Amino acid sequence: MSTPAVAARPHRVAVLVLDGLIPFELGIPARILGGARDAYGERLYSVRTCAAVPGRIRTDADFTVNIEHGPEELATADTVVVPASHELGPVFEEGRLTAPLERAFSVIRPGTRMVSICTGSYVLAAAGLLDGRPATTHWKNVEHFQRLFPRVRVNADVLFVDDGDVLTSAGVASGIDLCLHLVRRDHGAAVANDVARGTVVPPHRDGGQAQYVRRPVPDTQLASTSAARAWALERLEQPLTLRELAERSSMSVRTFTRRFRDETGVSPGQWLVRQRVERARQLLESSELPVDRVAREAGFGTSASMRMHLQAVLGVSPTAYRRTFRTDE
């Protein structure tokens, strides 16, 4: 009879807030990361909120919040999350940290995972953590951000950027996408899906923030590509062509391609690859199917094709991914 494994301590998350914080984004780490549980119902993350100077913190709403914890929380954190603020002051105007923020960042241990939500990316950039690295921020601030921090490789089209130990998200609700990604990366798709169901949000959103940039309002009488996407999701294992997808929406290939990108932020081909990668991840985690069979079920045809796409998207081979995330019950 095997003895139960001793549960590891929860991963420590410190949420560093600033005056002018946006309450919606402040709540994302606690709701998503704090909602992650293991098979025994134990918390996988311990989430604590702190400030460079504890006390009453202004919000962009008609109330303040009282933050009890100071930067000492940062000294023991495994992950630090910086939500957005609309009062960044010198950080936003000059690209430099204030003295209290400099002192706060000085206690963060080397190797701590750093995460920003929306304009929290300005704080990471001002601290020099994004120099030479890919990152994103709210689409409204992309041009200003790039001018202020020219050494950062800004990607304006994505919902978040995972660069290993530094992760940045785009505007507002993309913090949910990023935190779900952290749960998925740390503990696998099953745990992330449970959190998403409990939060009543999709576990993975299609496209990037480009789809939310203001464009001329489309004619509401024009058809959507959603039916074709739903049809494709039921047939990912089959060789789907662009012409077939366009016909499901009663459109020409050219019109369908343009409308698809407007609605999802990516091309039909990119979308299909993403969905097949997600299907492969689920099968690698939750089944004992051989890799060749997973490749066929996910629509890649061959294990070589699946290996190429997983390597490009996830940076690992199917076998390495299964070894990392497969959980035997």
mmCIF file of C-alpha atoms in Angstrom:
data_model
loop_
_atom_site.group_PDB
_atom_site.id
_atom_site.type_symbol
_atom_site.label_atom_id
_atom_site.label_comp_id
_atom_site.label_asym_id
_atom_site.label_seq_id
_atom_site.Cartn_x
_atom_site.Cartn_y
_atom_site.Cartn_z
ATOM 1 C CA MET A 1 0.000 0.000 0.000
ATOM 2 C CA SER A 2 1.537 3.283 -1.090
ATOM 3 C CA THR A 3 1.749 6.178 1.314
ATOM 4 C CA PRO A 4 0.191 9.510 0.272
ATOM 5 C CA ALA A 5 2.650 12.011 -1.101
ATOM 6 C CA VAL A 6 3.342 15.021 1.065
ATOM 7 C CA ALA A 7 1.723 18.058 -0.507
ATOM 8 C CA ALA A 8 4.148 20.714 -1.656
ATOM 9 C CA ARG A 9 3.688 24.208 -0.276
ATOM 10 C CA PRO A 10 1.552 26.469 -2.444
ATOM 11 C CA HIS A 11 3.362 28.580 -5.004
ATOM 12 C CA ARG A 12 3.700 32.050 -3.468
ATOM 13 C CA VAL A 13 2.247 34.893 -5.538
ATOM 14 C CA ALA A 14 2.668 38.547 -4.541
ATOM 15 C CA VAL A 15 0.395 41.063 -6.275
ATOM 16 C CA LEU A 16 2.074 44.476 -6.215
ATOM 17 C CA VAL A 17 -0.478 47.295 -6.475
ATOM 18 C CA LEU A 18 -0.004 51.016 -7.091
ATOM 19 C CA ASP A 19 -2.145 54.084 -6.558
ATOM 20 C CA GLY A 20 -4.683 54.391 -9.348
ATOM 21 C CA LEU A 21 -5.119 50.628 -9.544
ATOM 22 C CA ILE A 22 -8.017 49.213 -11.551
ATOM 23 C CA PRO A 23 -10.130 46.967 -9.273
ATOM 24 C CA PHE A 24 -11.091 44.539 -12.032
ATOM 25 C CA GLU A 25 -7.482 43.719 -12.763
ATOM 26 C CA LEU A 26 -6.529 43.615 -9.104
ATOM 27 C CA GLY A 27 -8.969 40.746 -8.608
ATOM 28 C CA ILE A 28 -7.770 38.581 -11.489
ATOM 29 C CA PRO A 29 -4.771 36.863 -9.809
ATOM 30 C CA ALA A 30 -6.748 36.087 -6.642
ATOM 31 C CA ARG A 31 -9.695 34.700 -8.604
ATOM 32 C CA ILE A 32 -7.768 32.666 -11.187
ATOM 33 C CA LEU A 33 -4.585 31.622 -9.386
ATOM 34 C CA GLY A 34 -6.281 31.518 -5.996
ATOM 35 C CA GLY A 35 -8.986 29.289 -7.466
ATOM 36 C CA ALA A 36 -6.601 26.560 -8.633
ATOM 37 C CA ARG A 37 -6.814 23.351 -6.591
ATOM 38 C CA ASP A 38 -5.069 19.995 -6.697
ATOM 39 C CA ALA A 39 -6.816 16.615 -6.743
ATOM 40 C CA TYR A 40 -7.301 16.811 -2.960
ATOM 41 C CA GLY A 41 -8.845 20.277 -3.059
ATOM 42 C CA GLU A 42 -5.740 21.995 -1.707
ATOM 43 C CA ARG A 43 -4.747 25.434 -2.988
ATOM 44 C CA LEU A 44 -1.937 25.399 -5.512
ATOM 45 C CA TYR A 45 -1.154 29.105 -5.099
ATOM 46 C CA SER A 46 -0.979 31.387 -2.096
ATOM 47 C CA VAL A 47 -1.900 34.892 -3.291
ATOM 48 C CA ARG A 48 -0.995 37.933 -1.170
ATOM 49 C CA THR A 49 -1.569 41.570 -2.110
ATOM 50 C CA CYS A 50 1.055 44.167 -1.223
ATOM 51 C CA ALA A 51 2.135 47.720 -1.967
ATOM 52 C CA ALA A 52 5.447 49.538 -2.064
ATOM 53 C CA VAL A 53 4.017 51.637 0.762
ATOM 54 C CA PRO A 54 1.159 49.806 2.525
ATOM 55 C CA GLY A 55 -2.006 51.624 3.499
ATOM 56 C CA ARG A 56 -4.898 53.179 1.636
ATOM 57 C CA ILE A 57 -4.549 52.866 -2.150
ATOM 58 C CA ARG A 58 -6.578 54.907 -4.602
ATOM 59 C CA THR A 59 -8.474 53.152 -7.392
ATOM 60 C CA ASP A 60 -9.991 54.452 -10.608
ATOM 61 C CA ALA A 61 -13.421 53.806 -9.055
ATOM 62 C CA ASP A 62 -15.236 55.656 -6.256
ATOM 63 C CA PHE A 63 -13.541 53.717 -3.459
ATOM 64 C CA THR A 64 -10.121 53.005 -2.016
ATOM 65 C CA VAL A 65 -8.623 49.711 -0.863
ATOM 66 C CA ASN A 66 -6.564 49.149 2.253
ATOM 67 C CA ILE A 67 -3.394 47.155 1.604
ATOM 68 C CA GLU A 68 -1.944 45.711 4.800
ATOM 69 C CA HIS A 69 1.192 44.112 3.397
ATOM 70 C CA GLY A 70 4.330 45.900 2.227
ATOM 71 C CA PRO A 71 7.265 44.905 0.005
ATOM 72 C CA GLU A 72 8.333 42.177 2.437
ATOM 73 C CA GLU A 73 5.862 39.966 0.554
ATOM 74 C CA LEU A 74 7.988 40.386 -2.567
ATOM 75 C CA ALA A 75 11.062 38.958 -0.868
ATOM 76 C CA THR A 76 9.514 35.490 -0.504
ATOM 77 C CA ALA A 77 7.395 35.413 -3.672
ATOM 78 C CA ASP A 78 7.842 32.817 -6.393
ATOM 79 C CA THR A 79 5.817 34.975 -8.781
ATOM 80 C CA VAL A 80 5.187 38.730 -8.683
ATOM 81 C CA VAL A 81 2.169 40.132 -10.538
ATOM 82 C CA VAL A 82 1.862 43.848 -11.319
ATOM 83 C CA PRO A 83 -1.706 44.861 -12.296
ATOM 84 C CA ALA A 84 -2.547 48.023 -14.201
ATOM 85 C CA SER A 85 -2.748 51.538 -12.803
ATOM 86 C CA HIS A 86 -3.954 54.776 -14.360
ATOM 87 C CA GLU A 87 -1.654 56.854 -12.109
ATOM 88 C CA LEU A 88 1.806 55.585 -13.068
ATOM 89 C CA GLY A 89 3.403 59.028 -12.909
ATOM 90 C CA PRO A 90 7.144 58.966 -13.744
ATOM 91 C CA VAL A 91 6.850 55.330 -14.804
ATOM 92 C CA PHE A 92 4.467 56.308 -17.615
ATOM 93 C CA GLU A 93 5.857 59.768 -18.337
ATOM 94 C CA GLU A 94 9.609 59.170 -18.099
ATOM 95 C CA GLY A 95 10.064 55.410 -18.035
ATOM 96 C CA ARG A 96 11.610 55.330 -14.568
ATOM 97 C CA LEU A 97 10.610 53.789 -11.257
ATOM 98 C CA THR A 98 9.721 55.939 -8.280
ATOM 99 C CA ALA A 99 11.934 55.613 -5.210
ATOM 100 C CA PRO A 100 9.391 53.430 -3.335
ATOM 101 C CA LEU A 101 9.107 51.112 -6.351
ATOM 102 C CA GLU A 102 12.893 50.907 -6.667
ATOM 103 C CA ARG A 103 13.119 49.844 -3.022
ATOM 104 C CA ALA A 104 10.325 47.320 -3.542
ATOM 105 C CA PHE A 105 11.956 45.782 -6.615
ATOM 106 C CA SER A 106 15.312 45.585 -4.839
ATOM 107 C CA VAL A 107 14.013 42.872 -2.476
ATOM 108 C CA ILE A 108 12.702 40.596 -5.226
ATOM 109 C CA ARG A 109 14.864 37.495 -5.444
ATOM 110 C CA PRO A 110 16.719 36.686 -8.679
ATOM 111 C CA GLY A 111 14.783 34.103 -10.673
ATOM 112 C CA THR A 112 11.383 35.225 -9.412
ATOM 113 C CA ARG A 113 8.784 34.976 -12.168
ATOM 114 C CA MET A 114 7.541 38.454 -13.123
ATOM 115 C CA VAL A 115 4.080 39.036 -14.593
ATOM 116 C CA SER A 116 2.233 42.182 -15.678
ATOM 117 C CA ILE A 117 -1.407 42.813 -16.498
ATOM 118 C CA CYS A 118 -2.200 45.563 -19.027
ATOM 119 C CA THR A 119 -0.183 48.739 -18.279
ATOM 120 C CA GLY A 120 1.608 46.968 -15.455
ATOM 121 C CA SER A 121 4.082 46.248 -18.258
ATOM 122 C CA TYR A 122 5.304 49.849 -17.880
ATOM 123 C CA VAL A 123 6.535 48.990 -14.396
ATOM 124 C CA LEU A 124 8.437 45.899 -15.577
ATOM 125 C CA ALA A 125 9.926 47.875 -18.458
ATOM 126 C CA ALA A 126 10.951 50.765 -16.203
ATOM 127 C CA ALA A 127 12.698 48.227 -13.977
ATOM 128 C CA GLY A 128 14.717 47.066 -17.004
ATOM 129 C CA LEU A 129 13.176 43.604 -17.001
ATOM 130 C CA LEU A 130 11.889 43.798 -20.578
ATOM 131 C CA ASP A 131 15.026 45.093 -22.325
ATOM 132 C CA GLY A 132 15.674 42.991 -25.413
ATOM 133 C CA ARG A 133 12.660 40.798 -24.696
ATOM 134 C CA PRO A 134 9.257 40.351 -26.333
ATOM 135 C CA ALA A 135 6.333 41.901 -24.464
ATOM 136 C CA THR A 136 2.880 43.364 -24.914
ATOM 137 C CA THR A 137 0.588 45.916 -23.316
ATOM 138 C CA HIS A 138 -2.849 47.427 -23.942
ATOM 139 C CA TRP A 139 -3.271 48.164 -27.640
ATOM 140 C CA LYS A 140 -4.085 51.815 -26.909
ATOM 141 C CA ASN A 141 -0.647 52.281 -25.334
ATOM 142 C CA VAL A 142 1.505 50.303 -27.743
ATOM 143 C CA GLU A 143 2.979 53.259 -29.671
ATOM 144 C CA HIS A 144 3.706 55.259 -26.518
ATOM 145 C CA PHE A 145 5.163 52.195 -24.808
ATOM 146 C CA GLN A 146 7.478 51.484 -27.735
ATOM 147 C CA ARG A 147 8.708 55.089 -27.870
ATOM 148 C CA LEU A 148 9.349 55.136 -24.137
ATOM 149 C CA PHE A 149 11.054 51.734 -24.093
ATOM 150 C CA PRO A 150 12.698 51.267 -27.526
ATOM 151 C CA ARG A 151 14.701 48.231 -26.369
ATOM 152 C CA VAL A 152 11.535 46.191 -25.780
ATOM 153 C CA ARG A 153 10.297 44.014 -28.665
ATOM 154 C CA VAL A 154 6.604 44.937 -28.503
ATOM 155 C CA ASN A 155 3.990 42.602 -29.976
ATOM 156 C CA ALA A 156 0.733 44.521 -30.295
ATOM 157 C CA ASP A 157 -1.389 41.672 -31.650
ATOM 158 C CA VAL A 158 -1.349 39.054 -28.907
ATOM 159 C CA LEU A 159 -3.302 38.590 -25.676
ATOM 160 C CA PHE A 160 -0.134 37.778 -23.751
ATOM 161 C CA VAL A 161 3.546 37.019 -24.169
ATOM 162 C CA ASP A 162 5.264 34.188 -22.299
ATOM 163 C CA ASP A 163 9.021 34.718 -22.302
ATOM 164 C CA GLY A 164 9.812 32.181 -19.622
ATOM 165 C CA ASP A 165 10.421 34.020 -16.384
ATOM 166 C CA VAL A 166 8.787 37.245 -17.585
ATOM 167 C CA LEU A 167 5.208 37.325 -18.877
ATOM 168 C CA THR A 168 3.136 40.308 -20.004
ATOM 169 C CA SER A 169 -0.529 40.572 -20.948
ATOM 170 C CA ALA A 170 -2.456 42.965 -23.114
ATOM 171 C CA GLY A 171 -5.404 45.048 -21.975
ATOM 172 C CA VAL A 172 -7.681 44.403 -18.996
ATOM 173 C CA ALA A 173 -9.385 40.978 -19.347
ATOM 174 C CA SER A 174 -6.352 39.480 -21.082
ATOM 175 C CA GLY A 175 -4.992 39.175 -17.546
ATOM 176 C CA ILE A 176 -7.478 36.321 -17.183
ATOM 177 C CA ASP A 177 -6.004 34.637 -20.256
ATOM 178 C CA LEU A 178 -2.495 35.049 -18.896
ATOM 179 C CA CYS A 179 -3.319 33.754 -15.410
ATOM 180 C CA LEU A 180 -5.109 30.730 -16.902
ATOM 181 C CA HIS A 181 -2.004 30.178 -19.012
ATOM 182 C CA LEU A 182 0.123 30.227 -15.854
ATOM 183 C CA VAL A 183 -2.110 27.593 -14.259
ATOM 184 C CA ARG A 184 -1.981 25.511 -17.440
ATOM 185 C CA ARG A 185 1.794 25.869 -17.661
ATOM 186 C CA ASP A 186 2.338 25.036 -13.989
ATOM 187 C CA HIS A 187 -0.268 22.298 -13.481
ATOM 188 C CA GLY A 188 -1.706 21.232 -16.825
ATOM 189 C CA ALA A 189 -4.852 21.782 -18.858
ATOM 190 C CA ALA A 190 -7.195 19.852 -16.554
ATOM 191 C CA VAL A 191 -6.571 22.174 -13.592
ATOM 192 C CA ALA A 192 -6.767 25.283 -15.797
ATOM 193 C CA ASN A 193 -10.023 24.062 -17.330
ATOM 194 C CA ASP A 194 -11.508 23.558 -13.866
ATOM 195 C CA VAL A 195 -10.599 27.123 -12.920
ATOM 196 C CA ALA A 196 -12.050 28.431 -16.196
ATOM 197 C CA ARG A 197 -15.321 26.561 -15.658
ATOM 198 C CA GLY A 198 -15.609 27.917 -12.125
ATOM 199 C CA THR A 199 -14.956 31.440 -13.375
ATOM 200 C CA VAL A 200 -17.335 30.962 -16.333
ATOM 201 C CA VAL A 201 -14.762 31.997 -18.921
ATOM 202 C CA PRO A 202 -13.295 30.083 -21.886
ATOM 203 C CA PRO A 203 -10.095 28.211 -20.995
ATOM 204 C CA HIS A 204 -8.486 29.534 -24.167
ATOM 205 C CA ARG A 205 -9.542 32.540 -26.258
ATOM 206 C CA ASP A 206 -9.008 32.612 -29.997
ATOM 207 C CA GLY A 207 -7.011 35.368 -31.621
ATOM 208 C CA GLY A 208 -5.196 38.309 -30.127
ATOM 209 C CA GLN A 209 -6.028 41.804 -29.023
ATOM 210 C CA ALA A 210 -5.948 43.020 -32.637
ATOM 211 C CA GLN A 211 -9.557 41.862 -32.884
ATOM 212 C CA TYR A 212 -10.531 44.427 -30.218
ATOM 213 C CA VAL A 213 -8.984 47.452 -31.898
ATOM 214 C CA ARG A 214 -11.706 49.804 -33.114
ATOM 215 C CA ARG A 215 -12.582 49.302 -36.767
ATOM 216 C CA PRO A 216 -15.475 50.477 -38.921
ATOM 217 C CA VAL A 217 -18.628 48.755 -37.674
ATOM 218 C CA PRO A 218 -19.392 45.787 -39.955
ATOM 219 C CA ASP A 219 -22.761 45.362 -41.598
ATOM 220 C CA THR A 220 -24.800 43.367 -39.063
ATOM 221 C CA GLN A 221 -26.621 41.657 -41.927
ATOM 222 C CA LEU A 222 -23.410 40.028 -43.097
ATOM 223 C CA ALA A 223 -22.813 36.436 -42.090
ATOM 224 C CA SER A 224 -20.327 35.381 -39.410
ATOM 225 C CA THR A 225 -17.679 32.660 -39.617
ATOM 226 C CA SER A 226 -18.664 31.232 -36.220
ATOM 227 C CA ALA A 227 -20.687 28.366 -37.732
ATOM 228 C CA ALA A 228 -17.671 27.290 -39.789
ATOM 229 C CA ARG A 229 -15.483 27.355 -36.679
ATOM 230 C CA ALA A 230 -17.962 25.238 -34.737
ATOM 231 C CA TRP A 231 -18.188 22.812 -37.664
ATOM 232 C CA ALA A 232 -14.387 22.576 -37.875
ATOM 233 C CA LEU A 233 -13.996 21.894 -34.145
ATOM 234 C CA GLU A 234 -16.105 18.760 -34.567
ATOM 235 C CA ARG A 235 -13.849 17.550 -37.389
ATOM 236 C CA LEU A 236 -10.303 18.520 -36.425
ATOM 237 C CA GLU A 237 -9.077 15.018 -37.198
ATOM 238 C CA GLN A 238 -10.117 15.464 -40.836
ATOM 239 C CA PRO A 239 -8.148 17.306 -43.572
ATOM 240 C CA LEU A 240 -10.121 20.570 -43.680
ATOM 241 C CA THR A 241 -9.650 22.965 -46.585
ATOM 242 C CA LEU A 242 -10.188 26.695 -46.730
ATOM 243 C CA ARG A 243 -12.745 26.206 -49.475
ATOM 244 C CA GLU A 244 -14.776 23.829 -47.290
ATOM 245 C CA LEU A 245 -14.789 26.325 -44.425
ATOM 246 C CA ALA A 246 -15.825 29.148 -46.753
ATOM 247 C CA GLU A 247 -18.657 27.061 -48.174
ATOM 248 C CA ARG A 248 -19.982 26.397 -44.646
ATOM 249 C CA SER A 249 -20.392 30.169 -44.318
ATOM 250 C CA SER A 250 -21.701 30.623 -47.877
ATOM 251 C CA MET A 251 -18.827 32.947 -48.723
ATOM 252 C CA SER A 252 -16.100 33.134 -51.306
ATOM 253 C CA VAL A 253 -12.671 32.099 -50.056
ATOM 254 C CA ARG A 254 -11.455 35.699 -50.224
ATOM 255 C CA THR A 255 -14.406 37.107 -48.255
ATOM 256 C CA PHE A 256 -14.276 34.281 -45.719
ATOM 257 C CA THR A 257 -10.553 34.788 -45.117
ATOM 258 C CA ARG A 258 -10.984 38.524 -44.574
ATOM 259 C CA ARG A 259 -14.023 38.081 -42.296
ATOM 260 C CA PHE A 260 -12.340 35.268 -40.353
ATOM 261 C CA ARG A 261 -9.334 37.447 -39.542
ATOM 262 C CA ASP A 262 -11.593 40.352 -38.554
ATOM 263 C CA GLU A 263 -13.508 38.109 -36.150
ATOM 264 C CA THR A 264 -10.666 36.077 -34.635
ATOM 265 C CA GLY A 265 -7.500 38.109 -35.163
ATOM 266 C CA VAL A 266 -5.764 35.251 -37.017
ATOM 267 C CA SER A 267 -5.970 33.501 -40.377
ATOM 268 C CA PRO A 268 -8.037 30.301 -40.787
ATOM 269 C CA GLY A 269 -4.847 28.276 -41.101
ATOM 270 C CA GLN A 270 -3.359 29.718 -37.911
ATOM 271 C CA TRP A 271 -6.629 29.113 -36.083
ATOM 272 C CA LEU A 272 -6.776 25.467 -37.190
ATOM 273 C CA VAL A 273 -3.208 24.827 -36.074
ATOM 274 C CA ARG A 274 -3.967 26.382 -32.680
ATOM 275 C CA GLN A 275 -7.075 24.245 -32.201
ATOM 276 C CA ARG A 276 -5.186 21.100 -33.195
ATOM 277 C CA VAL A 277 -2.369 21.929 -30.802
ATOM 278 C CA GLU A 278 -4.945 22.304 -28.011
ATOM 279 C CA ARG A 279 -6.546 18.968 -28.959
ATOM 280 C CA ALA A 280 -3.138 17.303 -28.953
ATOM 281 C CA ARG A 281 -2.329 18.780 -25.533
ATOM 282 C CA GLN A 282 -5.569 17.454 -24.085
ATOM 283 C CA LEU A 283 -4.967 13.973 -25.487
ATOM 284 C CA LEU A 284 -1.339 13.875 -24.358
ATOM 285 C CA GLU A 285 -2.374 14.853 -20.845
ATOM 286 C CA SER A 286 -5.546 12.827 -20.410
ATOM 287 C CA SER A 287 -5.053 9.666 -22.471
ATOM 288 C CA GLU A 288 -2.570 6.863 -22.985
ATOM 289 C CA LEU A 289 -2.872 6.956 -26.766
ATOM 290 C CA PRO A 290 0.410 6.473 -28.635
ATOM 291 C CA VAL A 291 1.889 9.657 -30.080
ATOM 292 C CA ASP A 292 1.080 8.532 -33.649
ATOM 293 C CA ARG A 293 -2.586 8.089 -32.691
ATOM 294 C CA VAL A 294 -2.690 11.465 -30.931
ATOM 295 C CA ALA A 295 -1.327 13.062 -34.100
ATOM 296 C CA ARG A 296 -4.122 11.518 -36.184
ATOM 297 C CA GLU A 297 -6.861 12.358 -33.652
ATOM 298 C CA ALA A 298 -5.687 15.981 -33.471
ATOM 299 C CA GLY A 299 -5.621 16.329 -37.252
ATOM 300 C CA PHE A 300 -1.873 16.545 -37.800
ATOM 301 C CA GLY A 301 -1.751 13.287 -39.740
ATOM 302 C CA THR A 302 1.737 12.247 -38.715
ATOM 303 C CA SER A 303 3.727 12.401 -35.513
ATOM 304 C CA ALA A 304 6.431 14.346 -37.385
ATOM 305 C CA SER A 305 3.936 17.072 -38.299
ATOM 306 C CA MET A 306 2.590 17.232 -34.754
ATOM 307 C CA ARG A 307 6.107 17.370 -33.338
ATOM 308 C CA MET A 308 6.957 20.308 -35.607
ATOM 309 C CA HIS A 309 3.856 22.286 -34.598
ATOM 310 C CA LEU A 310 4.124 21.570 -30.863
ATOM 311 C CA GLN A 311 7.781 22.535 -30.959
ATOM 312 C CA ALA A 312 6.884 25.803 -32.688
ATOM 313 C CA VAL A 313 3.994 26.660 -30.350
ATOM 314 C CA LEU A 314 5.059 25.129 -27.028
ATOM 315 C CA GLY A 315 8.799 24.725 -27.436
ATOM 316 C CA VAL A 316 8.721 21.021 -26.537
ATOM 317 C CA SER A 317 8.200 17.676 -28.233
ATOM 318 C CA PRO A 318 4.995 15.642 -27.706
ATOM 319 C CA THR A 319 6.887 13.129 -25.575
ATOM 320 C CA ALA A 320 8.441 15.820 -23.390
ATOM 321 C CA TYR A 321 5.061 17.542 -23.006
ATOM 322 C CA ARG A 322 3.381 14.297 -21.920
ATOM 323 C CA ARG A 323 6.183 13.545 -19.471
ATOM 324 C CA THR A 324 5.765 16.994 -17.897
ATOM 325 C CA PHE A 325 1.983 17.224 -17.707
ATOM 326 C CA ARG A 326 0.666 13.661 -17.659
ATOM 327 C CA THR A 327 -0.886 12.952 -14.261
ATOM 328 C CA ASP A 328 -1.606 9.317 -13.384
ATOM 329 C CA GLU A 329 -4.662 8.894 -11.207
#
